[in-house]
Short mmCIF file of C-alpha atoms and ligand atoms in Angstrom, two decimals:
data_model
loop_
_atom_site.label_atom_id
_atom_site.label_comp_id
_atom_site.label_asym_id
_atom_site.label_seq_id
_atom_site.Cartn_x
_atom_site.Cartn_y
_atom_site.Cartn_z
CA UNK A 11 -51.00 -47.65 42.84
CA UNK A 12 -53.72 -46.82 40.51
CA UNK A 13 -54.96 -48.75 38.49
CA UNK A 14 -53.88 -48.41 34.80
CA UNK A 15 -56.49 -47.39 32.38
CA UNK A 16 -57.76 -50.61 29.47
CA UNK A 17 -58.38 -48.56 26.68
CA UNK A 18 -59.30 -51.31 24.35
CA UNK A 19 -62.25 -52.04 27.30
CA UNK A 20 -63.09 -48.44 26.43
CA UNK A 21 -63.08 -48.68 23.21
CA UNK A 22 -65.51 -51.27 22.93
CA UNK A 23 -67.26 -49.53 25.33
CA UNK A 24 -67.84 -46.59 22.89
CA UNK A 25 -68.47 -48.12 20.06
CA UNK A 26 -71.71 -49.18 21.18
CA UNK A 27 -72.71 -45.86 20.70
CA UNK A 28 -72.53 -43.22 17.39
CA UNK A 29 -68.61 -41.43 18.12
CA UNK A 30 -68.15 -37.96 17.45
CA UNK A 31 -67.62 -37.41 13.80
CA UNK A 32 -65.51 -34.49 14.60
CA UNK A 33 -63.95 -33.51 18.01
CA UNK A 34 -62.77 -29.72 18.61
CA UNK A 35 -60.54 -29.36 21.75
CA UNK A 36 -59.36 -25.61 23.44
CA UNK A 37 -56.45 -27.02 25.04
CA UNK A 38 -55.71 -25.00 27.94
CA UNK A 39 -54.65 -24.50 31.15
CA UNK A 40 -50.43 -25.47 30.58
CA UNK A 41 -49.36 -22.12 32.13
CA UNK A 42 -51.70 -23.28 35.20
CA UNK A 43 -50.24 -26.77 35.33
CA UNK A 44 -47.03 -25.53 35.63
CA UNK A 45 -47.60 -22.84 38.25
CA UNK A 46 -49.24 -25.14 40.35
CA UNK A 47 -45.53 -27.43 40.22
CA UNK A 48 -43.59 -23.93 40.35
CA UNK A 49 -42.10 -24.28 36.76
CA UNK A 50 -42.15 -21.93 34.05
CA UNK A 51 -45.21 -21.83 31.33
CA UNK A 52 -43.12 -23.48 29.14
CA UNK A 53 -42.81 -26.42 30.99
CA UNK A 54 -46.28 -26.62 30.88
CA UNK A 55 -46.55 -26.23 26.84
CA UNK A 56 -44.01 -28.73 26.59
CA UNK A 57 -46.13 -31.12 28.67
CA UNK A 58 -48.91 -30.30 26.87
CA UNK A 59 -47.49 -31.53 23.89
CA UNK A 60 -47.64 -35.16 25.71
CA UNK A 61 -51.13 -34.56 25.66
CA UNK A 62 -51.71 -33.70 22.14
CA UNK A 63 -50.08 -37.56 21.22
CA UNK A 64 -52.57 -39.29 23.29
CA UNK A 65 -54.96 -37.38 22.00
CA UNK A 66 -54.66 -37.91 18.25
CA UNK A 67 -53.52 -41.51 18.83
CA UNK A 68 -56.81 -42.01 20.99
CA UNK A 69 -59.29 -40.35 18.44
CA UNK A 70 -57.74 -42.50 15.47
CA UNK A 71 -57.61 -45.45 17.19
CA UNK A 72 -61.70 -44.47 18.30
CA UNK A 73 -62.06 -44.10 14.81
CA UNK A 74 -62.99 -40.47 15.10
CA UNK A 75 -62.76 -38.54 11.80
CA UNK A 76 -61.71 -35.30 12.15
CA UNK A 77 -59.65 -33.63 15.33
CA UNK A 78 -59.25 -29.91 15.65
CA UNK A 79 -56.63 -28.77 17.92
CA UNK A 80 -56.41 -25.20 18.99
CA UNK A 81 -53.43 -24.57 19.41
CA UNK A 82 -52.39 -20.81 18.89
CA UNK A 83 -55.41 -17.52 18.71
CA UNK A 84 -55.35 -14.60 16.57
CA UNK A 85 -54.91 -12.75 20.14
CA UNK A 86 -52.41 -15.45 21.60
CA UNK A 87 -50.23 -13.01 19.69
CA UNK A 88 -50.14 -10.06 22.46
CA UNK A 89 -48.55 -12.76 25.22
CA UNK A 90 -45.15 -12.26 25.75
CA UNK A 91 -42.73 -12.54 23.32
CA UNK A 92 -40.41 -15.17 25.11
CA UNK A 93 -44.01 -16.67 25.04
CA UNK A 94 -44.92 -16.71 21.23
CA UNK A 95 -41.51 -17.35 20.95
CA UNK A 96 -41.39 -20.78 22.77
CA UNK A 97 -44.70 -21.79 21.10
CA UNK A 98 -43.47 -21.20 18.38
CA UNK A 99 -40.56 -23.03 18.36
CA UNK A 100 -42.18 -26.40 20.16
CA UNK A 101 -44.42 -26.09 17.61
CA UNK A 102 -41.75 -26.23 14.79
CA UNK A 103 -39.65 -28.87 16.87
CA UNK A 104 -42.70 -31.12 17.91
CA UNK A 105 -44.02 -31.47 14.03
CA UNK A 106 -40.28 -32.51 12.81
CA UNK A 107 -40.71 -34.99 15.70
CA UNK A 108 -43.89 -36.91 14.76
CA UNK A 109 -44.18 -36.39 11.12
CA UNK A 110 -43.07 -39.52 10.17
CA UNK A 111 -45.04 -41.27 12.82
CA UNK A 112 -48.90 -39.20 12.76
CA UNK A 113 -47.52 -40.18 8.09
CA UNK A 114 -47.06 -43.43 9.17
CA UNK A 115 -50.82 -43.92 11.32
CA UNK A 116 -52.39 -42.07 8.46
CA UNK A 117 -53.33 -39.27 9.73
CA UNK A 118 -53.79 -36.41 7.50
CA UNK A 119 -52.90 -32.91 8.61
CA UNK A 120 -54.57 -29.06 7.78
CA UNK A 121 -54.87 -26.25 9.48
CA UNK A 122 -57.25 -23.25 9.98
CA UNK A 123 -55.98 -20.04 10.52
CA UNK A 124 -53.74 -17.12 9.31
CA UNK A 125 -50.65 -19.46 9.05
CA UNK A 126 -48.92 -16.85 7.02
CA UNK A 127 -48.22 -15.36 9.95
CA UNK A 128 -46.57 -17.69 11.75
CA UNK A 129 -42.66 -17.06 11.85
CA UNK A 130 -40.77 -19.03 8.00
CA UNK A 131 -38.91 -21.60 9.72
CA UNK A 132 -42.75 -22.97 11.61
CA UNK A 133 -44.44 -22.50 8.67
CA UNK A 134 -42.10 -24.45 6.66
CA UNK A 135 -42.59 -27.17 8.96
CA UNK A 136 -46.71 -26.65 8.94
CA UNK A 137 -46.57 -26.99 5.20
CA UNK A 138 -44.06 -29.60 5.15
CA UNK A 139 -46.82 -31.67 7.64
CA UNK A 140 -49.18 -30.25 5.19
CA UNK A 141 -47.81 -31.75 1.74
CA UNK A 142 -46.33 -35.19 3.22
CA UNK A 143 -50.29 -36.41 4.44
CA UNK A 144 -52.14 -34.79 1.80
CA UNK A 145 -53.06 -38.62 0.42
CA UNK A 146 -53.72 -39.88 4.04
CA UNK A 147 -57.15 -40.93 4.76
CA UNK A 148 -57.24 -42.28 8.37
CA UNK A 149 -57.53 -38.98 11.04
CA UNK A 150 -57.80 -35.88 9.93
CA UNK A 151 -55.86 -33.27 12.06
CA UNK A 152 -57.05 -29.94 11.77
CA UNK A 153 -54.58 -27.44 13.81
CA UNK A 154 -55.92 -24.11 13.91
CA UNK A 155 -53.00 -22.24 14.05
CA UNK A 156 -53.04 -17.98 14.65
CA UNK A 157 -56.63 -18.66 14.44
CA UNK A 158 -59.42 -16.75 15.34
CA UNK A 159 -63.14 -17.62 14.79
CA UNK A 160 -64.22 -13.77 14.09
CA UNK A 161 -60.92 -12.86 11.50
CA UNK A 162 -62.35 -15.94 9.91
CA UNK A 163 -65.96 -15.20 9.19
CA UNK A 164 -64.70 -11.76 8.24
CA UNK A 165 -62.70 -13.21 5.78
CA UNK A 166 -65.00 -15.48 4.28
CA UNK A 167 -67.50 -12.41 3.98
CA UNK A 168 -64.68 -10.56 2.12
CA UNK A 169 -63.97 -13.54 -0.34
CA UNK A 170 -67.94 -13.71 -0.87
CA UNK A 171 -67.88 -9.65 -1.83
CA UNK A 172 -65.05 -10.26 -3.87
CA UNK A 173 -65.88 -12.87 -5.90
CA UNK A 174 -69.33 -10.46 -6.22
CA UNK A 175 -71.63 -13.49 -5.26
CA UNK A 176 -74.93 -12.34 -5.43
CA UNK A 177 -76.95 -12.31 -2.21
CA UNK A 178 -79.61 -14.93 -2.59
CA UNK A 179 -77.08 -17.00 -3.95
CA UNK A 180 -74.74 -17.09 -0.28
CA UNK A 181 -76.58 -19.20 2.01
CA UNK A 182 -75.21 -20.99 4.56
CA UNK A 183 -73.75 -23.98 3.01
CA UNK A 184 -72.08 -21.72 0.68
CA UNK A 185 -70.59 -19.30 2.77
CA UNK A 186 -69.33 -22.71 5.36
CA UNK A 187 -67.02 -23.59 1.87
CA UNK A 188 -65.99 -19.44 2.04
CA UNK A 189 -64.42 -21.03 5.65
CA UNK A 190 -61.27 -22.31 6.40
CA UNK A 191 -63.03 -25.11 7.35
CA UNK A 192 -63.96 -25.95 4.06
CA UNK A 193 -65.33 -29.56 3.37
CA UNK A 194 -65.19 -30.92 7.20
CA UNK A 195 -67.96 -31.76 9.35
CA UNK A 196 -69.25 -29.13 12.13
CA UNK A 197 -67.66 -30.51 15.70
CA UNK A 198 -70.05 -32.64 17.04
CA UNK A 199 -67.88 -32.35 20.71
CA UNK A 200 -66.01 -29.30 21.64
CA UNK A 201 -63.78 -30.21 24.89
CA UNK A 202 -62.72 -26.97 26.50
CA UNK A 203 -60.31 -28.13 29.66
CA UNK A 204 -58.93 -26.39 32.56
CA UNK A 205 -62.16 -25.44 33.87
CA UNK A 206 -62.82 -22.26 32.09
CA UNK A 207 -66.55 -21.57 30.85
CA UNK A 208 -65.56 -19.81 27.61
CA UNK A 209 -65.33 -20.00 23.55
CA UNK A 210 -62.16 -18.08 22.99
CA UNK A 211 -62.69 -16.97 19.63
CA UNK A 212 -62.87 -20.91 18.78
CA UNK A 213 -65.35 -22.45 15.52
CA UNK A 214 -68.07 -19.69 16.35
CA UNK A 215 -70.15 -20.47 12.92
CA UNK A 216 -69.13 -23.89 13.28
CA UNK A 217 -70.05 -24.92 16.75
CA UNK A 218 -73.70 -23.53 16.10
CA UNK A 219 -74.95 -27.17 17.39
CA UNK A 220 -71.57 -28.50 19.34
CA UNK A 221 -72.18 -30.12 22.24
CA UNK A 222 -70.00 -28.96 24.71
CA UNK A 223 -68.05 -30.21 27.40
CA UNK A 224 -65.64 -28.20 30.31
CA UNK A 225 -63.50 -30.42 32.43
CA UNK A 226 -61.01 -28.93 34.77
CA UNK A 227 -58.43 -30.91 33.97
CA UNK A 228 -55.71 -28.48 32.74
CA UNK A 229 -55.01 -30.16 28.99
CA UNK A 230 -51.52 -31.55 30.35
CA UNK A 231 -53.04 -33.98 32.05
CA UNK A 232 -55.79 -34.47 29.41
CA UNK A 233 -54.64 -37.90 28.57
CA UNK A 234 -56.72 -41.11 26.87
CA UNK A 235 -59.15 -41.74 30.03
CA UNK A 236 -60.26 -38.00 30.13
CA UNK A 237 -60.85 -38.18 26.54
CA UNK A 238 -62.65 -41.42 26.93
CA UNK A 239 -64.91 -39.47 29.62
CA UNK A 240 -65.33 -36.89 27.51
CA UNK A 241 -66.50 -38.89 24.99
CA UNK A 242 -68.73 -40.79 27.25
CA UNK A 243 -70.15 -37.58 28.78
CA UNK A 244 -71.03 -36.76 25.16
CA UNK A 245 -72.84 -40.07 24.10
CA UNK A 246 -75.42 -39.35 26.92
CA UNK A 247 -76.37 -36.24 25.50
CA UNK A 248 -80.13 -35.64 23.56
CA UNK A 249 -79.40 -33.54 20.20
CA UNK A 250 -82.42 -32.34 19.63
CA UNK A 251 -81.18 -29.07 17.02
CA UNK A 252 -84.16 -27.75 18.02
CA UNK A 253 -87.12 -30.49 17.28
CA UNK A 254 -88.97 -31.76 20.76
CA UNK A 255 -87.27 -35.19 21.94
CA UNK A 256 -90.40 -36.77 21.00
CA UNK A 257 -89.57 -35.72 16.93
CA UNK A 258 -85.54 -36.88 17.80
CA UNK A 259 -86.56 -39.94 19.15
CA UNK A 260 -89.03 -40.97 15.85
CA UNK A 261 -86.48 -39.97 13.39
CA UNK A 262 -83.98 -42.57 15.52
CA UNK A 263 -86.10 -45.19 15.58
CA UNK A 264 -86.47 -44.66 11.67
C1 IPE B 882 -53.15 -23.23 26.43
O1 IPE B 882 -52.83 -23.42 27.81
C2 IPE B 882 -52.03 -23.16 25.51
C3 IPE B 882 -51.90 -21.65 25.27
C4 IPE B 882 -53.23 -21.43 24.86
C5 IPE B 882 -51.39 -22.02 23.68
P1 IPE B 882 -52.15 -21.28 28.77
O2 IPE B 882 -51.11 -20.97 28.07
O3 IPE B 882 -53.57 -20.71 28.19
O4 IPE B 882 -52.14 -21.84 30.37
P2 IPE B 882 -53.29 -21.17 31.11
O5 IPE B 882 -54.66 -20.56 30.51
O6 IPE B 882 -52.35 -20.16 31.37
O7 IPE B 882 -53.09 -21.94 31.96
C1 IPE B 883 -57.47 -20.30 23.86
O1 IPE B 883 -56.75 -20.29 25.35
C2 IPE B 883 -56.68 -20.27 22.86
C3 IPE B 883 -55.94 -21.65 22.92
C4 IPE B 883 -56.32 -22.50 23.69
C5 IPE B 883 -55.14 -22.01 21.80
P1 IPE B 883 -56.64 -18.63 26.05
O2 IPE B 883 -55.85 -19.27 26.91
O3 IPE B 883 -56.24 -18.38 25.29
O4 IPE B 883 -57.40 -18.09 26.16
P2 IPE B 883 -58.56 -17.10 27.24
O5 IPE B 883 -57.47 -16.32 27.16
O6 IPE B 883 -58.65 -17.88 28.45
O7 IPE B 883 -59.69 -16.89 26.89
MG1 MG B 884 -55.40 -20.06 29.02
#
């Protein structure tokens, strides 16, 4: 039997170096996880919910400020109707089942994406979760639902035009404040499961300087141990933001 993963020791190890403030995850590979087991795709989505719970809990315990989960993309609407409908029901049921637990743990739920496109019953649960947890001060759980990076940027540009913003007033900070992610720090770490080396229309503006971690592990197999591995990897990176290494080291020693 494999040794039980000791999360507490891992937490101590991780606390020696800066943690990512904001982790954003492209949760991919549910379908392949199921297929490998001869199960229907939805079985993969169901198992994926267990990973969501583990990662939300793990991020809360570690003291990560923001966790953004890419749960349903703008393009995912084009999947077969039965799958879209299964995903919407699963989202609704999961929120319903988990809301008390999330609230008790101080999690604040928010969303990015065009949530008004969700079916009414799902939307109602989502709005309820946002409302119930709105005063919480723990982990911000940002759900990307019906989310697409390009449409988000386009909508922000439309807002700027609508507000008749003069061109010289529109700087990076102002533009950021017009995006769905307004008020959130940019992701420090983007995790993509299932081995695909692509961004799939996720947070295009916000990931300008994020560290990217791709793991072959399918999302349903991504649990606390895998989260710790991702953060340990992140902690080995030197984030230069366009500078040279010596400048970064000088800054750090100040
Ligand atoms: C991720 O798993 C879940 C969503 C995109 C909603 P997939 O359903 O994309 O699984 P694969 O990529 O087909 O294995
Ligand atoms: C990205 O996964 C979207 C989510 C995880 C919600 P996809 O499975 O939709 O991405 P592609 O199609 O492989 O790029
Ligand atoms: Mg996929």
